PDB file of N, CA, C and O and ligand atoms in Angstrom:
ATOM      1  N   MET A   1       7.917  -1.702   6.584  1.00 42.00           N
ATOM      2  CA  MET A   1       6.470  -1.725   6.720  1.00 42.00           C
ATOM      3  C   MET A   1       6.118  -2.211   8.130  1.00 42.00           C
ATOM      4  O   MET A   1       6.770  -3.078   8.689  1.00 42.00           O
ATOM      5  N   ALA A   2       5.105  -1.637   8.702  1.00 45.00           N
ATOM      6  CA  ALA A   2       4.739  -1.969  10.078  1.00 45.00           C
ATOM      7  C   ALA A   2       4.222  -3.396  10.189  1.00 45.00           C
ATOM      8  O   ALA A   2       3.588  -3.911   9.280  1.00 45.00           O
ATOM      9  N   THR A   3       4.527  -4.035  11.289  1.00 60.00           N
ATOM     10  CA  THR A   3       4.018  -5.387  11.534  1.00 60.00           C
ATOM     11  C   THR A   3       3.315  -5.412  12.878  1.00 60.00           C
ATOM     12  O   THR A   3       3.545  -6.283  13.686  1.00 60.00           O
ATOM     13  N   ASP A   4       2.481  -4.431  13.100  1.00 85.00           N
ATOM     14  CA  ASP A   4       1.758  -4.339  14.359  1.00 85.00           C
ATOM     15  C   ASP A   4       0.808  -5.515  14.524  1.00 85.00           C
ATOM     16  O   ASP A   4       0.223  -5.995  13.553  1.00 85.00           O
ATOM     17  N   VAL A   5       0.635  -5.921  15.755  1.00 89.00           N
ATOM     18  CA  VAL A   5      -0.277  -7.005  16.078  1.00 89.00           C
ATOM     19  C   VAL A   5      -1.708  -6.537  15.851  1.00 89.00           C
ATOM     20  O   VAL A   5      -2.107  -5.467  16.303  1.00 89.00           O
ATOM     21  N   ILE A   6      -2.474  -7.351  15.124  1.00 93.00           N
ATOM     22  CA  ILE A   6      -3.888  -7.066  14.892  1.00 93.00           C
ATOM     23  C   ILE A   6      -4.732  -7.756  15.952  1.00 93.00           C
ATOM     24  O   ILE A   6      -5.669  -7.195  16.505  1.00 93.00           O
ATOM     25  N   TYR A   7      -4.361  -9.019  16.263  1.00 95.00           N
ATOM     26  CA  TYR A   7      -5.121  -9.808  17.236  1.00 95.00           C
ATOM     27  C   TYR A   7      -4.203 -10.882  17.783  1.00 95.00           C
ATOM     28  O   TYR A   7      -3.335 -11.392  17.059  1.00 95.00           O
ATOM     29  N   ARG A   8      -4.395 -11.256  19.048  1.00 95.00           N
ATOM     30  CA  ARG A   8      -3.544 -12.239  19.703  1.00 95.00           C
ATOM     31  C   ARG A   8      -4.434 -13.179  20.509  1.00 95.00           C
ATOM     32  O   ARG A   8      -5.317 -12.721  21.228  1.00 95.00           O
ATOM     33  N   SER A   9      -4.194 -14.496  20.393  1.00 94.00           N
ATOM     34  CA  SER A   9      -4.976 -15.462  21.173  1.00 94.00           C
ATOM     35  C   SER A   9      -4.262 -16.795  21.209  1.00 94.00           C
ATOM     36  O   SER A   9      -3.771 -17.278  20.176  1.00 94.00           O
ATOM     37  N   GLY A  10      -4.211 -17.409  22.400  1.00 94.00           N
ATOM     38  CA  GLY A  10      -3.700 -18.774  22.549  1.00 94.00           C
ATOM     39  C   GLY A  10      -2.281 -18.962  22.030  1.00 94.00           C
ATOM     40  O   GLY A  10      -1.969 -20.009  21.452  1.00 94.00           O
ATOM     41  N   GLY A  11      -1.428 -17.982  22.185  1.00 94.00           N
ATOM     42  CA  GLY A  11      -0.041 -18.100  21.725  1.00 94.00           C
ATOM     43  C   GLY A  11       0.149 -17.800  20.247  1.00 94.00           C
ATOM     44  O   GLY A  11       1.261 -17.900  19.733  1.00 94.00           O
ATOM     45  N   LEU A  12      -0.917 -17.457  19.557  1.00 96.00           N
ATOM     46  CA  LEU A  12      -0.827 -17.091  18.137  1.00 96.00           C
ATOM     47  C   LEU A  12      -1.084 -15.599  17.963  1.00 96.00           C
ATOM     48  O   LEU A  12      -1.856 -14.997  18.710  1.00 96.00           O
ATOM     49  N   VAL A  13      -0.453 -15.041  16.957  1.00 95.00           N
ATOM     50  CA  VAL A  13      -0.562 -13.604  16.699  1.00 95.00           C
ATOM     51  C   VAL A  13      -0.925 -13.387  15.241  1.00 95.00           C
ATOM     52  O   VAL A  13      -0.324 -13.972  14.338  1.00 95.00           O
ATOM     53  N   LEU A  14      -1.912 -12.529  15.017  1.00 95.00           N
ATOM     54  CA  LEU A  14      -2.303 -12.122  13.659  1.00 95.00           C
ATOM     55  C   LEU A  14      -1.658 -10.777  13.367  1.00 95.00           C
ATOM     56  O   LEU A  14      -1.797  -9.824  14.147  1.00 95.00           O
ATOM     57  N   ARG A  15      -0.936 -10.714  12.257  1.00 92.00           N
ATOM     58  CA  ARG A  15      -0.266  -9.471  11.827  1.00 92.00           C
ATOM     59  C   ARG A  15      -0.508  -9.264  10.338  1.00 92.00           C
ATOM     60  O   ARG A  15      -0.842 -10.193   9.617  1.00 92.00           O
ATOM     61  N   ALA A  16      -0.247  -8.050   9.888  1.00 90.00           N
ATOM     62  CA  ALA A  16      -0.218  -7.807   8.448  1.00 90.00           C
ATOM     63  C   ALA A  16       0.924  -8.635   7.865  1.00 90.00           C
ATOM     64  O   ALA A  16       2.004  -8.704   8.447  1.00 90.00           O
ATOM     65  N   ASP A  17       0.683  -9.288   6.735  1.00 89.00           N
ATOM     66  CA  ASP A  17       1.719 -10.077   6.072  1.00 89.00           C
ATOM     67  C   ASP A  17       2.528  -9.138   5.195  1.00 89.00           C
ATOM     68  O   ASP A  17       2.030  -8.620   4.196  1.00 89.00           O
ATOM     69  N   THR A  18       3.756  -8.918   5.581  1.00 82.00           N
ATOM     70  CA  THR A  18       4.561  -7.904   4.894  1.00 82.00           C
ATOM     71  C   THR A  18       5.746  -8.509   4.161  1.00 82.00           C
ATOM     72  O   THR A  18       6.783  -7.891   4.053  1.00 82.00           O
ATOM     73  N   ASN A  19       5.608  -9.736   3.656  1.00 79.00           N
ATOM     74  CA  ASN A  19       6.734 -10.297   2.907  1.00 79.00           C
ATOM     75  C   ASN A  19       6.957  -9.480   1.640  1.00 79.00           C
ATOM     76  O   ASN A  19       6.076  -8.778   1.155  1.00 79.00           O
ATOM     77  N   GLU A  20       8.135  -9.565   1.114  1.00 79.00           N
ATOM     78  CA  GLU A  20       8.534  -8.662   0.033  1.00 79.00           C
ATOM     79  C   GLU A  20       7.965  -9.024  -1.325  1.00 79.00           C
ATOM     80  O   GLU A  20       7.961  -8.209  -2.231  1.00 79.00           O
ATOM     81  N   LYS A  21       7.486 -10.256  -1.511  1.00 82.00           N
ATOM     82  CA  LYS A  21       7.000 -10.648  -2.832  1.00 82.00           C
ATOM     83  C   LYS A  21       5.556 -10.227  -3.094  1.00 82.00           C
ATOM     84  O   LYS A  21       5.149 -10.117  -4.242  1.00 82.00           O
ATOM     85  N   ASP A  22       4.774  -9.965  -2.054  1.00 81.00           N
ATOM     86  CA  ASP A  22       3.391  -9.547  -2.232  1.00 81.00           C
ATOM     87  C   ASP A  22       3.276  -8.045  -2.036  1.00 81.00           C
ATOM     88  O   ASP A  22       4.013  -7.457  -1.248  1.00 81.00           O
ATOM     89  N   PRO A  23       2.306  -7.401  -2.717  1.00 84.00           N
ATOM     90  CA  PRO A  23       2.078  -5.974  -2.463  1.00 84.00           C
ATOM     91  C   PRO A  23       1.520  -5.791  -1.062  1.00 84.00           C
ATOM     92  O   PRO A  23       0.939  -6.707  -0.477  1.00 84.00           O
ATOM     93  N   GLY A  24       1.671  -4.611  -0.518  1.00 88.00           N
ATOM     94  CA  GLY A  24       1.090  -4.314   0.789  1.00 88.00           C
ATOM     95  C   GLY A  24      -0.424  -4.201   0.702  1.00 88.00           C
ATOM     96  O   GLY A  24      -1.146  -4.684   1.564  1.00 88.00           O
ATOM     97  N   GLU A  25      -0.902  -3.565  -0.371  1.00 94.00           N
ATOM     98  CA  GLU A  25      -2.334  -3.393  -0.582  1.00 94.00           C
ATOM     99  C   GLU A  25      -2.629  -3.451  -2.082  1.00 94.00           C
ATOM    100  O   GLU A  25      -1.778  -3.111  -2.903  1.00 94.00           O
ATOM    101  N   ILE A  26      -3.850  -3.850  -2.406  1.00 96.00           N
ATOM    102  CA  ILE A  26      -4.322  -3.867  -3.796  1.00 96.00           C
ATOM    103  C   ILE A  26      -5.623  -3.079  -3.831  1.00 96.00           C
ATOM    104  O   ILE A  26      -6.501  -3.298  -2.991  1.00 96.00           O
ATOM    105  N   PHE A  27      -5.745  -2.173  -4.803  1.00 97.00           N
ATOM    106  CA  PHE A  27      -6.907  -1.278  -4.870  1.00 97.00           C
ATOM    107  C   PHE A  27      -7.653  -1.449  -6.190  1.00 97.00           C
ATOM    108  O   PHE A  27      -7.046  -1.678  -7.233  1.00 97.00           O
ATOM    109  N   MET A  28      -8.984  -1.266  -6.119  1.00 98.00           N
ATOM    110  CA  MET A  28      -9.816  -1.210  -7.321  1.00 98.00           C
ATOM    111  C   MET A  28     -11.086  -0.433  -6.981  1.00 98.00           C
ATOM    112  O   MET A  28     -11.644  -0.592  -5.902  1.00 98.00           O
ATOM    113  N   ALA A  29     -11.527   0.408  -7.911  1.00 98.00           N
ATOM    114  CA  ALA A  29     -12.771   1.162  -7.721  1.00 98.00           C
ATOM    115  C   ALA A  29     -13.801   0.691  -8.738  1.00 98.00           C
ATOM    116  O   ALA A  29     -13.453   0.315  -9.856  1.00 98.00           O
ATOM    117  N   GLU A  30     -15.065   0.730  -8.335  1.00 98.00           N
ATOM    118  CA  GLU A  30     -16.167   0.360  -9.222  1.00 98.00           C
ATOM    119  C   GLU A  30     -17.205   1.463  -9.181  1.00 98.00           C
ATOM    120  O   GLU A  30     -17.635   1.897  -8.098  1.00 98.00           O
ATOM    121  N   CYS A  31     -17.613   1.933 -10.345  1.00 98.00           N
ATOM    122  CA  CYS A  31     -18.682   2.925 -10.436  1.00 98.00           C
ATOM    123  C   CYS A  31     -19.991   2.264 -10.006  1.00 98.00           C
ATOM    124  O   CYS A  31     -20.348   1.185 -10.494  1.00 98.00           O
ATOM    125  N   ARG A  32     -20.717   2.921  -9.107  1.00 98.00           N
ATOM    126  CA  ARG A  32     -21.966   2.337  -8.604  1.00 98.00           C
ATOM    127  C   ARG A  32     -23.126   2.552  -9.563  1.00 98.00           C
ATOM    128  O   ARG A  32     -24.182   1.940  -9.408  1.00 98.00           O
ATOM    129  N   LYS A  33     -22.926   3.378 -10.579  1.00 98.00           N
ATOM    130  CA  LYS A  33     -24.001   3.623 -11.546  1.00 98.00           C
ATOM    131  C   LYS A  33     -23.930   2.652 -12.724  1.00 98.00           C
ATOM    132  O   LYS A  33     -24.945   2.115 -13.147  1.00 98.00           O
ATOM    133  N   CYS A  34     -22.702   2.417 -13.268  1.00 98.00           N
ATOM    134  CA  CYS A  34     -22.592   1.599 -14.483  1.00 98.00           C
ATOM    135  C   CYS A  34     -21.727   0.354 -14.293  1.00 98.00           C
ATOM    136  O   CYS A  34     -21.548  -0.413 -15.243  1.00 98.00           O
ATOM    137  N   SER A  35     -21.164   0.181 -13.107  1.00 98.00           N
ATOM    138  CA  SER A  35     -20.323  -0.983 -12.768  1.00 98.00           C
ATOM    139  C   SER A  35     -18.982  -1.019 -13.490  1.00 98.00           C
ATOM    140  O   SER A  35     -18.287  -2.041 -13.444  1.00 98.00           O
ATOM    141  N   ALA A  36     -18.605   0.070 -14.169  1.00 98.00           N
ATOM    142  CA  ALA A  36     -17.261   0.126 -14.758  1.00 98.00           C
ATOM    143  C   ALA A  36     -16.242   0.066 -13.632  1.00 98.00           C
ATOM    144  O   ALA A  36     -16.490   0.543 -12.515  1.00 98.00           O
ATOM    145  N   THR A  37     -15.083  -0.542 -13.912  1.00 98.00           N
ATOM    146  CA  THR A  37     -14.068  -0.670 -12.868  1.00 98.00           C
ATOM    147  C   THR A  37     -12.728  -0.112 -13.344  1.00 98.00           C
ATOM    148  O   THR A  37     -12.409  -0.134 -14.531  1.00 98.00           O
ATOM    149  N   SER A  38     -11.969   0.345 -12.372  1.00 98.00           N
ATOM    150  CA  SER A  38     -10.598   0.775 -12.637  1.00 98.00           C
ATOM    151  C   SER A  38      -9.740  -0.465 -12.839  1.00 98.00           C
ATOM    152  O   SER A  38     -10.186  -1.595 -12.627  1.00 98.00           O
ATOM    153  N   HIS A  39      -8.497  -0.251 -13.211  1.00 97.00           N
ATOM    154  CA  HIS A  39      -7.540  -1.345 -13.168  1.00 97.00           C
ATOM    155  C   HIS A  39      -7.319  -1.739 -11.717  1.00 97.00           C
ATOM    156  O   HIS A  39      -7.521  -0.942 -10.802  1.00 97.00           O
ATOM    157  N   VAL A  40      -6.871  -2.967 -11.513  1.00 97.00           N
ATOM    158  CA  VAL A  40      -6.464  -3.401 -10.177  1.00 97.00           C
ATOM    159  C   VAL A  40      -5.014  -2.961 -10.004  1.00 97.00           C
ATOM    160  O   VAL A  40      -4.163  -3.276 -10.835  1.00 97.00           O
ATOM    161  N   VAL A  41      -4.759  -2.179  -8.943  1.00 96.00           N
ATOM    162  CA  VAL A  41      -3.460  -1.530  -8.780  1.00 96.00           C
ATOM    163  C   VAL A  41      -2.818  -1.939  -7.456  1.00 96.00           C
ATOM    164  O   VAL A  41      -3.463  -1.924  -6.405  1.00 96.00           O
ATOM    165  N   ASP A  42      -1.544  -2.288  -7.511  1.00 94.00           N
ATOM    166  CA  ASP A  42      -0.787  -2.637  -6.307  1.00 94.00           C
ATOM    167  C   ASP A  42      -0.175  -1.386  -5.697  1.00 94.00           C
ATOM    168  O   ASP A  42       0.553  -0.649  -6.374  1.00 94.00           O
ATOM    169  N   ASP A  43      -0.414  -1.166  -4.423  1.00 91.00           N
ATOM    170  CA  ASP A  43       0.304  -0.180  -3.601  1.00 91.00           C
ATOM    171  C   ASP A  43       0.248   1.257  -4.080  1.00 91.00           C
ATOM    172  O   ASP A  43       1.044   2.070  -3.620  1.00 91.00           O
ATOM    173  N   ASN A  44      -0.641   1.607  -4.989  1.00 93.00           N
ATOM    174  CA  ASN A  44      -0.697   3.005  -5.450  1.00 93.00           C
ATOM    175  C   ASN A  44      -2.153   3.416  -5.642  1.00 93.00           C
ATOM    176  O   ASN A  44      -2.687   3.360  -6.754  1.00 93.00           O
ATOM    177  N   ARG A  45      -2.777   3.833  -4.546  1.00 95.00           N
ATOM    178  CA  ARG A  45      -4.191   4.189  -4.604  1.00 95.00           C
ATOM    179  C   ARG A  45      -4.438   5.418  -5.460  1.00 95.00           C
ATOM    180  O   ARG A  45      -5.542   5.606  -5.987  1.00 95.00           O
ATOM    181  N   LEU A  46      -3.435   6.267  -5.634  1.00 97.00           N
ATOM    182  CA  LEU A  46      -3.599   7.485  -6.421  1.00 97.00           C
ATOM    183  C   LEU A  46      -4.094   7.161  -7.832  1.00 97.00           C
ATOM    184  O   LEU A  46      -4.934   7.879  -8.382  1.00 97.00           O
ATOM    185  N   LEU A  47      -3.595   6.093  -8.442  1.00 97.00           N
ATOM    186  CA  LEU A  47      -4.031   5.737  -9.797  1.00 97.00           C
ATOM    187  C   LEU A  47      -5.528   5.444  -9.828  1.00 97.00           C
ATOM    188  O   LEU A  47      -6.224   5.785 -10.793  1.00 97.00           O
ATOM    189  N   VAL A  48      -6.047   4.838  -8.789  1.00 98.00           N
ATOM    190  CA  VAL A  48      -7.480   4.539  -8.705  1.00 98.00           C
ATOM    191  C   VAL A  48      -8.270   5.822  -8.438  1.00 98.00           C
ATOM    192  O   VAL A  48      -9.355   6.027  -9.006  1.00 98.00           O
ATOM    193  N   GLU A  49      -7.732   6.687  -7.623  1.00 98.00           N
ATOM    194  CA  GLU A  49      -8.386   7.974  -7.367  1.00 98.00           C
ATOM    195  C   GLU A  49      -8.506   8.777  -8.665  1.00 98.00           C
ATOM    196  O   GLU A  49      -9.556   9.356  -8.954  1.00 98.00           O
ATOM    197  N   VAL A  50      -7.442   8.805  -9.445  1.00 98.00           N
ATOM    198  CA  VAL A  50      -7.452   9.529 -10.723  1.00 98.00           C
ATOM    199  C   VAL A  50      -8.490   8.913 -11.653  1.00 98.00           C
ATOM    200  O   VAL A  50      -9.243   9.623 -12.331  1.00 98.00           O
ATOM    201  N   TRP A  51      -8.555   7.581 -11.686  1.00 98.00           N
ATOM    202  CA  TRP A  51      -9.540   6.912 -12.544  1.00 98.00           C
ATOM    203  C   TRP A  51     -10.956   7.341 -12.187  1.00 98.00           C
ATOM    204  O   TRP A  51     -11.771   7.623 -13.073  1.00 98.00           O
ATOM    205  N   THR A  52     -11.282   7.422 -10.884  1.00 98.00           N
ATOM    206  CA  THR A  52     -12.652   7.777 -10.490  1.00 98.00           C
ATOM    207  C   THR A  52     -13.011   9.191 -10.941  1.00 98.00           C
ATOM    208  O   THR A  52     -14.109   9.417 -11.461  1.00 98.00           O
ATOM    209  N   VAL A  53     -12.095  10.130 -10.764  1.00 98.00           N
ATOM    210  CA  VAL A  53     -12.380  11.519 -11.168  1.00 98.00           C
ATOM    211  C   VAL A  53     -12.532  11.591 -12.686  1.00 98.00           C
ATOM    212  O   VAL A  53     -13.459  12.233 -13.203  1.00 98.00           O
ATOM    213  N   ASN A  54     -11.639  10.922 -13.422  1.00 98.00           N
ATOM    214  CA  ASN A  54     -11.751  10.926 -14.885  1.00 98.00           C
ATOM    215  C   ASN A  54     -13.045  10.253 -15.346  1.00 98.00           C
ATOM    216  O   ASN A  54     -13.677  10.721 -16.303  1.00 98.00           O
ATOM    217  N   HIS A  55     -13.456   9.195 -14.676  1.00 98.00           N
ATOM    218  CA  HIS A  55     -14.704   8.513 -15.042  1.00 98.00           C
ATOM    219  C   HIS A  55     -15.892   9.455 -14.844  1.00 98.00           C
ATOM    220  O   HIS A  55     -16.793   9.497 -15.686  1.00 98.00           O
ATOM    221  N   SER A  56     -15.875  10.235 -13.757  1.00 98.00           N
ATOM    222  CA  SER A  56     -16.965  11.200 -13.517  1.00 98.00           C
ATOM    223  C   SER A  56     -16.946  12.323 -14.541  1.00 98.00           C
ATOM    224  O   SER A  56     -18.001  12.801 -14.962  1.00 98.00           O
ATOM    225  N   LYS A  57     -15.751  12.755 -14.963  1.00 98.00           N
ATOM    226  CA  LYS A  57     -15.661  13.794 -15.997  1.00 98.00           C
ATOM    227  C   LYS A  57     -16.255  13.310 -17.307  1.00 98.00           C
ATOM    228  O   LYS A  57     -16.949  14.043 -18.015  1.00 98.00           O
ATOM    229  N   GLU A  58     -15.974  12.042 -17.655  1.00 98.00           N
ATOM    230  CA  GLU A  58     -16.425  11.488 -18.927  1.00 98.00           C
ATOM    231  C   GLU A  58     -17.876  11.023 -18.884  1.00 98.00           C
ATOM    232  O   GLU A  58     -18.489  10.821 -19.935  1.00 98.00           O
ATOM    233  N   ASN A  59     -18.416  10.841 -17.687  1.00 98.00           N
ATOM    234  CA  ASN A  59     -19.768  10.306 -17.522  1.00 98.00           C
ATOM    235  C   ASN A  59     -20.517  11.123 -16.459  1.00 98.00           C
ATOM    236  O   ASN A  59     -20.629  10.696 -15.306  1.00 98.00           O
ATOM    237  N   PRO A  60     -21.022  12.296 -16.857  1.00 96.00           N
ATOM    238  CA  PRO A  60     -21.745  13.122 -15.880  1.00 96.00           C
ATOM    239  C   PRO A  60     -22.861  12.315 -15.195  1.00 96.00           C
ATOM    240  O   PRO A  60     -23.559  11.532 -15.836  1.00 96.00           O
ATOM    241  N   GLY A  61     -22.978  12.481 -13.897  1.00 97.00           N
ATOM    242  CA  GLY A  61     -23.982  11.730 -13.139  1.00 97.00           C
ATOM    243  C   GLY A  61     -23.424  10.463 -12.515  1.00 97.00           C
ATOM    244  O   GLY A  61     -24.069   9.857 -11.669  1.00 97.00           O
ATOM    245  N   HIS A  62     -22.228  10.060 -12.930  1.00 98.00           N
ATOM    246  CA  HIS A  62     -21.587   8.885 -12.326  1.00 98.00           C
ATOM    247  C   HIS A  62     -20.652   9.426 -11.236  1.00 98.00           C
ATOM    248  O   HIS A  62     -19.532   9.842 -11.512  1.00 98.00           O
ATOM    249  N   GLN A  63     -21.140   9.451 -10.012  1.00 98.00           N
ATOM    250  CA  GLN A  63     -20.409  10.156  -8.951  1.00 98.00           C
ATOM    251  C   GLN A  63     -20.161   9.326  -7.700  1.00 98.00           C
ATOM    252  O   GLN A  63     -19.563   9.816  -6.752  1.00 98.00           O
ATOM    253  N   GLN A  64     -20.627   8.084  -7.703  1.00 98.00           N
ATOM    254  CA  GLN A  64     -20.441   7.273  -6.494  1.00 98.00           C
ATOM    255  C   GLN A  64     -19.689   6.001  -6.872  1.00 98.00           C
ATOM    256  O   GLN A  64     -19.968   5.368  -7.902  1.00 98.00           O
ATOM    257  N   TYR A  65     -18.769   5.616  -5.994  1.00 98.00           N
ATOM    258  CA  TYR A  65     -17.864   4.499  -6.279  1.00 98.00           C
ATOM    259  C   TYR A  65     -17.753   3.582  -5.067  1.00 98.00           C
ATOM    260  O   TYR A  65     -17.937   4.016  -3.927  1.00 98.00           O
ATOM    261  N   ARG A  66     -17.396   2.342  -5.347  1.00 98.00           N
ATOM    262  CA  ARG A  66     -17.064   1.397  -4.278  1.00 98.00           C
ATOM    263  C   ARG A  66     -15.576   1.116  -4.398  1.00 98.00           C
ATOM    264  O   ARG A  66     -15.108   0.669  -5.459  1.00 98.00           O
ATOM    265  N   LEU A  67     -14.831   1.416  -3.361  1.00 98.00           N
ATOM    266  CA  LEU A  67     -13.404   1.119  -3.352  1.00 98.00           C
ATOM    267  C   LEU A  67     -13.190  -0.221  -2.670  1.00 98.00           C
ATOM    268  O   LEU A  67     -13.637  -0.435  -1.544  1.00 98.00           O
ATOM    269  N   THR A  68     -12.497  -1.130  -3.350  1.00 98.00           N
ATOM    270  CA  THR A  68     -12.129  -2.413  -2.764  1.00 98.00           C
ATOM    271  C   THR A  68     -10.635  -2.383  -2.478  1.00 98.00           C
ATOM    272  O   THR A  68      -9.840  -2.057  -3.361  1.00 98.00           O
ATOM    273  N   THR A  69     -10.270  -2.687  -1.257  1.00 96.00           N
ATOM    274  CA  THR A  69      -8.867  -2.730  -0.852  1.00 96.00           C
ATOM    275  C   THR A  69      -8.570  -4.105  -0.283  1.00 96.00           C
ATOM    276  O   THR A  69      -9.232  -4.549   0.648  1.00 96.00           O
ATOM    277  N   ASP A  70      -7.600  -4.790  -0.854  1.00 95.00           N
ATOM    278  CA  ASP A  70      -7.159  -6.081  -0.337  1.00 95.00           C
ATOM    279  C   ASP A  70      -5.861  -5.872   0.428  1.00 95.00           C
ATOM    280  O   ASP A  70      -4.941  -5.206  -0.058  1.00 95.00           O
ATOM    281  N   THR A  71      -5.811  -6.434   1.614  1.00 93.00           N
ATOM    282  CA  THR A  71      -4.564  -6.472   2.376  1.00 93.00           C
ATOM    283  C   THR A  71      -4.314  -7.918   2.757  1.00 93.00           C
ATOM    284  O   THR A  71      -5.203  -8.760   2.639  1.00 93.00           O
ATOM    285  N   PHE A  72      -3.125  -8.219   3.206  1.00 92.00           N
ATOM    286  CA  PHE A  72      -2.742  -9.597   3.499  1.00 92.00           C
ATOM    287  C   PHE A  72      -2.404  -9.738   4.968  1.00 92.00           C
ATOM    288  O   PHE A  72      -1.731  -8.880   5.544  1.00 92.00           O
ATOM    289  N   TRP A  73      -2.859 -10.839   5.550  1.00 92.00           N
ATOM    290  CA  TRP A  73      -2.603 -11.129   6.953  1.00 92.00           C
ATOM    291  C   TRP A  73      -1.866 -12.448   7.059  1.00 92.00           C
ATOM    292  O   TRP A  73      -1.957 -13.305   6.174  1.00 92.00           O
ATOM    293  N   ALA A  74      -1.198 -12.627   8.174  1.00 92.00           N
ATOM    294  CA  ALA A  74      -0.523 -13.897   8.469  1.00 92.00           C
ATOM    295  C   ALA A  74      -0.627 -14.172   9.964  1.00 92.00           C
ATOM    296  O   ALA A  74      -0.582 -13.252  10.772  1.00 92.00           O
ATOM    297  N   VAL A  75      -0.739 -15.441  10.312  1.00 94.00           N
ATOM    298  CA  VAL A  75      -0.789 -15.859  11.708  1.00 94.00           C
ATOM    299  C   VAL A  75       0.471 -16.640  12.014  1.00 94.00           C
ATOM    300  O   VAL A  75       0.882 -17.520  11.255  1.00 94.00           O
ATOM    301  N   GLY A  76       1.105 -16.305  13.136  1.00 92.00           N
ATOM    302  CA  GLY A  76       2.298 -17.013  13.578  1.00 92.00           C
ATOM    303  C   GLY A  76       2.325 -17.141  15.083  1.00 92.00           C
ATOM    304  O   GLY A  76       1.460 -16.581  15.771  1.00 92.00           O
ATOM    305  N   ARG A  77       3.276 -17.864  15.590  1.00 92.00           N
ATOM    306  CA  ARG A  77       3.414 -18.017  17.047  1.00 92.00           C
ATOM    307  C   ARG A  77       3.907 -16.703  17.640  1.00 92.00           C
ATOM    308  O   ARG A  77       4.693 -15.987  17.029  1.00 92.00           O
ATOM    309  N   ALA A  78       3.412 -16.386  18.804  1.00 84.00           N
ATOM    310  CA  ALA A  78       3.832 -15.161  19.490  1.00 84.00           C
ATOM    311  C   ALA A  78       5.327 -15.183  19.682  1.00 84.00           C
ATOM    312  O   ALA A  78       5.917 -16.221  20.002  1.00 84.00           O
ATOM    313  N   GLY A  79       5.973 -14.052  19.419  1.00 76.00           N
ATOM    314  CA  GLY A  79       7.423 -13.937  19.609  1.00 76.00           C
ATOM    315  C   GLY A  79       8.247 -14.357  18.405  1.00 76.00           C
ATOM    316  O   GLY A  79       9.453 -14.202  18.382  1.00 76.00           O
ATOM    317  N   LYS A  80       7.611 -14.911  17.359  1.00 65.00           N
ATOM    318  CA  LYS A  80       8.336 -15.308  16.150  1.00 65.00           C
ATOM    319  C   LYS A  80       7.801 -14.555  14.954  1.00 65.00           C
ATOM    320  O   LYS A  80       6.599 -14.383  14.820  1.00 65.00           O
ATOM    321  N   ARG A  81       8.681 -14.132  14.097  1.00 60.00           N
ATOM    322  CA  ARG A  81       8.289 -13.496  12.834  1.00 60.00           C
ATOM    323  C   ARG A  81       8.116 -14.581  11.795  1.00 60.00           C
ATOM    324  O   ARG A  81       8.753 -15.623  11.842  1.00 60.00           O
ATOM    325  N   LEU A  82       7.275 -14.307  10.807  1.00 57.00           N
ATOM    326  CA  LEU A  82       7.069 -15.292   9.733  1.00 57.00           C
ATOM    327  C   LEU A  82       8.189 -15.245   8.741  1.00 57.00           C
ATOM    328  O   LEU A  82       8.836 -14.281   8.559  1.00 57.00           O
TER     329      LEU A  82
HETATM  330 ZN1  LIG B 101     -19.988   4.842 -14.391  1.00 55.88          ZN
END
């Protein structure tokens, strides 16, 4: 997984936190009409995409969603990995 620098200042570097115990990303969708939500899914946005289409099929007129994506960051000294 990439560990590109996001921001650097004063000898500290902000990077994506890519340790092996945490997911890279967490996804959840919420219907903007009825507030129904998908399951919270680690690292597989396709499951959330499928949920939104199925929700629209089952609920005509429910066509807009809010996607929430959580990612993890870590700050460390420049030149050192966490
Ligand atoms: Zn809905």
